[in-house]
Tab-separated table of C-alpha atoms in Angstrom:
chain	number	residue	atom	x	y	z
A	135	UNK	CA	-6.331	-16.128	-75.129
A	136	UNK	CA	-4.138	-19.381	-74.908
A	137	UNK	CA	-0.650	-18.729	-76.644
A	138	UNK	CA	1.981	-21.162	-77.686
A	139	UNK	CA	5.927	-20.342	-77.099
A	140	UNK	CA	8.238	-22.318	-78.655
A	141	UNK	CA	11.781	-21.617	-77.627
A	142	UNK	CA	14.571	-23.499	-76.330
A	143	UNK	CA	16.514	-20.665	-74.119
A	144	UNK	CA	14.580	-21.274	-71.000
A	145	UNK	CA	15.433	-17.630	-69.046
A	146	UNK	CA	13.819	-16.043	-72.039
A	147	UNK	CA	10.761	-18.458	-72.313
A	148	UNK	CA	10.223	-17.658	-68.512
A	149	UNK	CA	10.160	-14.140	-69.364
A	150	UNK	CA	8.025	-14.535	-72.049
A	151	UNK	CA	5.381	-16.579	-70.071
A	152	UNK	CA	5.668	-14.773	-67.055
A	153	UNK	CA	4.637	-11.596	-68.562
A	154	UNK	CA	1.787	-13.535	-71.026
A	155	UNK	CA	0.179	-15.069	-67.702
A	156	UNK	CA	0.111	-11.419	-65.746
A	157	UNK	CA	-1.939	-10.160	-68.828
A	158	UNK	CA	-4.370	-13.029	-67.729
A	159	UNK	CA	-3.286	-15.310	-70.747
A	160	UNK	CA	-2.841	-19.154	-71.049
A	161	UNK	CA	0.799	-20.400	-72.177
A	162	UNK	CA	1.958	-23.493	-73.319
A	163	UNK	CA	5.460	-23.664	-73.572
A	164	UNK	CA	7.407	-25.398	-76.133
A	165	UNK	CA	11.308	-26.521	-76.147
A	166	UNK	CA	11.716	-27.843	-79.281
A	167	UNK	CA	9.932	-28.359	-83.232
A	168	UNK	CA	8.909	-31.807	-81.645
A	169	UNK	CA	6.873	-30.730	-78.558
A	170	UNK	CA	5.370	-27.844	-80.379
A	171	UNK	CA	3.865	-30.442	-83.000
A	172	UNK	CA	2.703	-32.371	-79.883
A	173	UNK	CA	1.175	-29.044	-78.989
A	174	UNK	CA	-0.779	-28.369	-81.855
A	175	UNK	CA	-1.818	-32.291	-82.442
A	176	UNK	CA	-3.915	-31.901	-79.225
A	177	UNK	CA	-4.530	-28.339	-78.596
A	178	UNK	CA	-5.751	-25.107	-80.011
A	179	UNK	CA	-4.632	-21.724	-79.398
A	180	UNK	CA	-4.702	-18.014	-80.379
A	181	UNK	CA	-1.306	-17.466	-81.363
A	182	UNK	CA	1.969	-18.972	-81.479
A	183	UNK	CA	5.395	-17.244	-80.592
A	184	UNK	CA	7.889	-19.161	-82.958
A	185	UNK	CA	12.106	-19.099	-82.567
A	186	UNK	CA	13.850	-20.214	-85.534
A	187	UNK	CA	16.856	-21.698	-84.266
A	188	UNK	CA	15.628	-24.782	-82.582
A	189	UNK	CA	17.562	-28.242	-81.167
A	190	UNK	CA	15.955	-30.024	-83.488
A	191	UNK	CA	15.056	-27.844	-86.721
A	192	UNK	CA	14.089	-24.351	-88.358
A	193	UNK	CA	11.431	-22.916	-86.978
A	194	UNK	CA	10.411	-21.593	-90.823
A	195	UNK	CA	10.338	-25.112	-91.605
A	196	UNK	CA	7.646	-25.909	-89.004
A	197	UNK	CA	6.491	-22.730	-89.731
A	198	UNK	CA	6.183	-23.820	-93.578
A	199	UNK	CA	4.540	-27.501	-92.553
A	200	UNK	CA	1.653	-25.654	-91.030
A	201	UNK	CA	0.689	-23.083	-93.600
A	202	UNK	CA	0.707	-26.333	-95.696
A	203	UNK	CA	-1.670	-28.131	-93.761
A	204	UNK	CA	-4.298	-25.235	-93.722
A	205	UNK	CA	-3.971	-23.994	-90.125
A	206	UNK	CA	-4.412	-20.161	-90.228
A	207	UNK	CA	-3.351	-20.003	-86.396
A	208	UNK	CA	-1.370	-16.425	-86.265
A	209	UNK	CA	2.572	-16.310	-85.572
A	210	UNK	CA	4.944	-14.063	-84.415
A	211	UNK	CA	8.707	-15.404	-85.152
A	212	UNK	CA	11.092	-14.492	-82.372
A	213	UNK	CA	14.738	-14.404	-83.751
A	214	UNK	CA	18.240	-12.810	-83.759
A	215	UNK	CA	18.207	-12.362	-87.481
A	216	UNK	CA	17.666	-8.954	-87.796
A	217	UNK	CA	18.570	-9.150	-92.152
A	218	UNK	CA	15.733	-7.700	-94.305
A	219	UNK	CA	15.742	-11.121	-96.066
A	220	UNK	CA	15.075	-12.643	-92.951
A	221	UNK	CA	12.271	-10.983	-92.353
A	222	UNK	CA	10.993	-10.749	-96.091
A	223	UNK	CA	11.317	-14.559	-95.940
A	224	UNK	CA	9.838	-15.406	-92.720
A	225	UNK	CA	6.694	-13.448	-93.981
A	226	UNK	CA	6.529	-15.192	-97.510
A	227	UNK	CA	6.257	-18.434	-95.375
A	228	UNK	CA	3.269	-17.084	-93.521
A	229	UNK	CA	3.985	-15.628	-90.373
A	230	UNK	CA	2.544	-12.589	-89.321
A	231	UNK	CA	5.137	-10.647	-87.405
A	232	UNK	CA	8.154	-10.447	-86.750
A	233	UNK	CA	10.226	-9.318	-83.498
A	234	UNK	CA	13.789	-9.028	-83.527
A	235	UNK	CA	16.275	-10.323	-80.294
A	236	UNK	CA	16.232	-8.797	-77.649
A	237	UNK	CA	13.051	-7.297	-77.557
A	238	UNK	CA	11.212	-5.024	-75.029
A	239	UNK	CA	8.555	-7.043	-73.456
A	240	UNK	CA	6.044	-4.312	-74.115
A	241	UNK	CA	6.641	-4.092	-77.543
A	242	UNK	CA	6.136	-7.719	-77.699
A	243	UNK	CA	2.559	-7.922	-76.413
A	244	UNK	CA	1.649	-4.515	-78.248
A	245	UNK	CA	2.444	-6.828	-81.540
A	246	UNK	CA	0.974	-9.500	-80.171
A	247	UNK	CA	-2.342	-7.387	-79.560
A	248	UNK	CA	-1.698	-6.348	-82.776
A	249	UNK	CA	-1.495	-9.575	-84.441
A	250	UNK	CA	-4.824	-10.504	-82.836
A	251	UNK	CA	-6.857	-7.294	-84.207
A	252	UNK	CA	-6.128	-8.279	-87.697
A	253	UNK	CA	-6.657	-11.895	-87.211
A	254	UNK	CA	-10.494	-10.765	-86.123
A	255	UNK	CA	-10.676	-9.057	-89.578
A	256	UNK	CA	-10.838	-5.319	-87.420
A	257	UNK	CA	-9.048	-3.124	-85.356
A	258	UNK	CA	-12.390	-2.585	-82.746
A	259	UNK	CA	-11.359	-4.353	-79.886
A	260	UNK	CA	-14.875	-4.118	-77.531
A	261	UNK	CA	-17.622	-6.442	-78.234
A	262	UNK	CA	-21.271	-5.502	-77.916
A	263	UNK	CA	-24.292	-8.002	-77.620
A	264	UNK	CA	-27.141	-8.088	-75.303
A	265	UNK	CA	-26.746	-4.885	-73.201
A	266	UNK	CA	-22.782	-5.879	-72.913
A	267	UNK	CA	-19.663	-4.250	-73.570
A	268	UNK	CA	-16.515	-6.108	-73.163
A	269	UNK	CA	-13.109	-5.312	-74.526
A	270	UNK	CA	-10.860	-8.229	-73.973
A	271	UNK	CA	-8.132	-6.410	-74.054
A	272	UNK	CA	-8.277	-3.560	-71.713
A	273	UNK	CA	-9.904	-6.679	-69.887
A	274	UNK	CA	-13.330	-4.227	-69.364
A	275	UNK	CA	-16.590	-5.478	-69.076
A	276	UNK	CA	-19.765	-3.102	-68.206
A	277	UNK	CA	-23.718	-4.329	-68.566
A	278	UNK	CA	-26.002	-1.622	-69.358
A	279	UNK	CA	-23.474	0.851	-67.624
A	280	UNK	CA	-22.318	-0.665	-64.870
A	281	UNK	CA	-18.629	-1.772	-64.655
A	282	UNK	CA	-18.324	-5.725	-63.669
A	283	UNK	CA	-14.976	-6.738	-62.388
A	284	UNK	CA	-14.071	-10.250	-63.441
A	285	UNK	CA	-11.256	-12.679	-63.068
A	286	UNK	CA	-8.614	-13.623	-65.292
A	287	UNK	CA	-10.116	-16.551	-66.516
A	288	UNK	CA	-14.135	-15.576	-66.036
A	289	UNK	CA	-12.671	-12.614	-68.660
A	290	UNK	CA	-11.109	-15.632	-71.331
A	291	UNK	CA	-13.836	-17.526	-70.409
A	292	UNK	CA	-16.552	-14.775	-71.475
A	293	UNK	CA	-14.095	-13.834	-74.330
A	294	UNK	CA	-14.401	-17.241	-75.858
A	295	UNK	CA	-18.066	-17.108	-75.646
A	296	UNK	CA	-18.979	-13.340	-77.202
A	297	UNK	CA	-16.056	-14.709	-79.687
A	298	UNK	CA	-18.524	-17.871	-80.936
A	299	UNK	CA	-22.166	-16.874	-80.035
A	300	UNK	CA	-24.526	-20.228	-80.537
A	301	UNK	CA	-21.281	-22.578	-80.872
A	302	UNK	CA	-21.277	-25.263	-77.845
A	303	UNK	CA	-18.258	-25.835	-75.742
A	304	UNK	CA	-17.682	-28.937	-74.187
A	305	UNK	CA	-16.458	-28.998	-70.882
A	306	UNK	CA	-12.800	-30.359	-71.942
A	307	UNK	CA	-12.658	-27.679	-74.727
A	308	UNK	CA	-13.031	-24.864	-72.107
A	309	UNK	CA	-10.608	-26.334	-69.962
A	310	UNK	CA	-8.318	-26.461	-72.777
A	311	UNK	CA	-8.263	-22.757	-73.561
A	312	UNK	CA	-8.366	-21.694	-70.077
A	313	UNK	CA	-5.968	-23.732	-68.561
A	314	UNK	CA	-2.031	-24.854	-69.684
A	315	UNK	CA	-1.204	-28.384	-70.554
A	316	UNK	CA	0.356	-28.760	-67.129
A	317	UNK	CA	-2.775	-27.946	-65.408
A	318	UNK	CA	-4.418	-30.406	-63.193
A	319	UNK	CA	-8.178	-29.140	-63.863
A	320	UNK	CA	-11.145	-31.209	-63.244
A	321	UNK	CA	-14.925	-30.947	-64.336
A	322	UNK	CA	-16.149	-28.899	-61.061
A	323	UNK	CA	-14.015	-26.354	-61.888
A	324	UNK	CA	-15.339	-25.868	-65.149
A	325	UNK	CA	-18.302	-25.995	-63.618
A	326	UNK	CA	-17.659	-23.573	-60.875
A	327	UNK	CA	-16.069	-21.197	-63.770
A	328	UNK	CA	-19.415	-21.128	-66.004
A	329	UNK	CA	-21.609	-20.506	-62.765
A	330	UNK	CA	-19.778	-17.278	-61.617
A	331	UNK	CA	-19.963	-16.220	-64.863
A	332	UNK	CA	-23.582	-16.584	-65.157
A	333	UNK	CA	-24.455	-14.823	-62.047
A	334	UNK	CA	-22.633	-11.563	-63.843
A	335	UNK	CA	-24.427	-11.762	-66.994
A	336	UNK	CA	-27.400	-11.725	-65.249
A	337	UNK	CA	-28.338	-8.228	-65.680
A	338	UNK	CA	-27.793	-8.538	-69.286
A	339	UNK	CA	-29.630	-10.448	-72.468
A	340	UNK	CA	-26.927	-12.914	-73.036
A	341	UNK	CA	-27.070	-16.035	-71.484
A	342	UNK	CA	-24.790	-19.842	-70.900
A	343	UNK	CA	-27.301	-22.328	-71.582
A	344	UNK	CA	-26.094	-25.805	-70.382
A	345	UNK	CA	-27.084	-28.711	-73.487
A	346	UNK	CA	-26.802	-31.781	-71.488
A	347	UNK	CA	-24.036	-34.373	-72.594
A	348	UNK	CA	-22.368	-31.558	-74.824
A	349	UNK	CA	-21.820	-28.640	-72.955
A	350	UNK	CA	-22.320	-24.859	-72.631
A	351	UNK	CA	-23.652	-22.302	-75.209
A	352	UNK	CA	-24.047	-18.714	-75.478
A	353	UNK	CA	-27.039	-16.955	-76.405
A	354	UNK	CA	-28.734	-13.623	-76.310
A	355	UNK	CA	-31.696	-11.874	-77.057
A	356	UNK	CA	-30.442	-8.410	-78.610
């Protein structure tokens, strides 16, 4: 999952990212309303972690601008408002959750979790296809029985593709969910990325086929 923080008090955005990258996540991190619409302009992710009091704005103003503009991306508002009105308004605006400063870290990513479940339209968490069964959160993949251990990112990496079966995935596209803004990443290791993956799903019906020019794909036979 790639996640985008936007908050300006920079001990608790290290926090924050800290723990998201130990769960094997992607972070971008966001000071301000202004870098967060950068963010977004160039960049897709899985969820965004939203402050209201920013240098330059209300977060439920940016929060309001991209309801409007049809982007269902989920968000969880991070604030020290802890009034009921707060809250009642943050969710009229379209956010999804909302966590109250200071929160326990754990709580935060069980929300987060949570978020995500409902986004997918269920609370099943493990995917099955093709004699796999992967649960991205628990970060668990076994093929016809057998537990595989992946990396971090060969576990996003497989998670984007059980997520969009038959959709192709440029190169750049992959290396934008699996890596942070900051990254230096280059083709090879894209590359490198799809073909350990490969070599795991080899006991299994699902496949990355390579289109030339365009990318990878995902498909399976059952």
């Amino acid at each position: 999952m790639k996640f985008l923080l936007v908050e300006d008090n920079q001990e608790l955005a290290n926090a924050v990212s800290t723990r998201i990258r130990l769960d094997g996540h992607v972070v971008d991190h966001a000071v301000n309303l202004a870098d967060a619409t950068s963010f977004l302009d160039v960049g897709e992710y899985d969820l965004i972690l939203l402050d209201i009091m920013l240098p330059d704005g209300d977060g439920r103003d940016f929060l309001s601008r991209h309801r409007a503009r049809g982007v269902d991306t989920p968000v969880i508002i991070l604030t020290a408002r802890s009034q009921v009105s707060d809250r009642i308004g943050s969710l009229d605006l379209g956010a999804d959750d909302y966590v109250t400063k200071p929160f326990d870290h754990a709580e935060l990513e069980a929300r987060c979790r949570a978020v995500l479940r409902r986004k997918s339209g269920s609370a099943k968490t493990a995917v099955e296809m093709g004699g796999i069964v992967f649960n991205p959160v628990a970060g668990h993949l076994s093929i016809r029985g057998q537990v595989i251990t992946l990396r971090n990112r060969e576990l996003r990496l497989l998670e984007l593709f059980l997520g969009a079966p038959g959709r192709v995935f440029s190169k750049q596209k992959l290396a934008d969910r699996l890596f942070s803004y900051d990254d230096d990443v280059s083709e090879n290791a894209i590359e490198v990325y799809v073909g350990r993956l490969r070599k795991h799903l080899e006991a299994s019906d699902v496949k990355i086929t390579t289109l030339r020019g365009l990318g990878y794909r995902l498909d399976h036979g059952g």
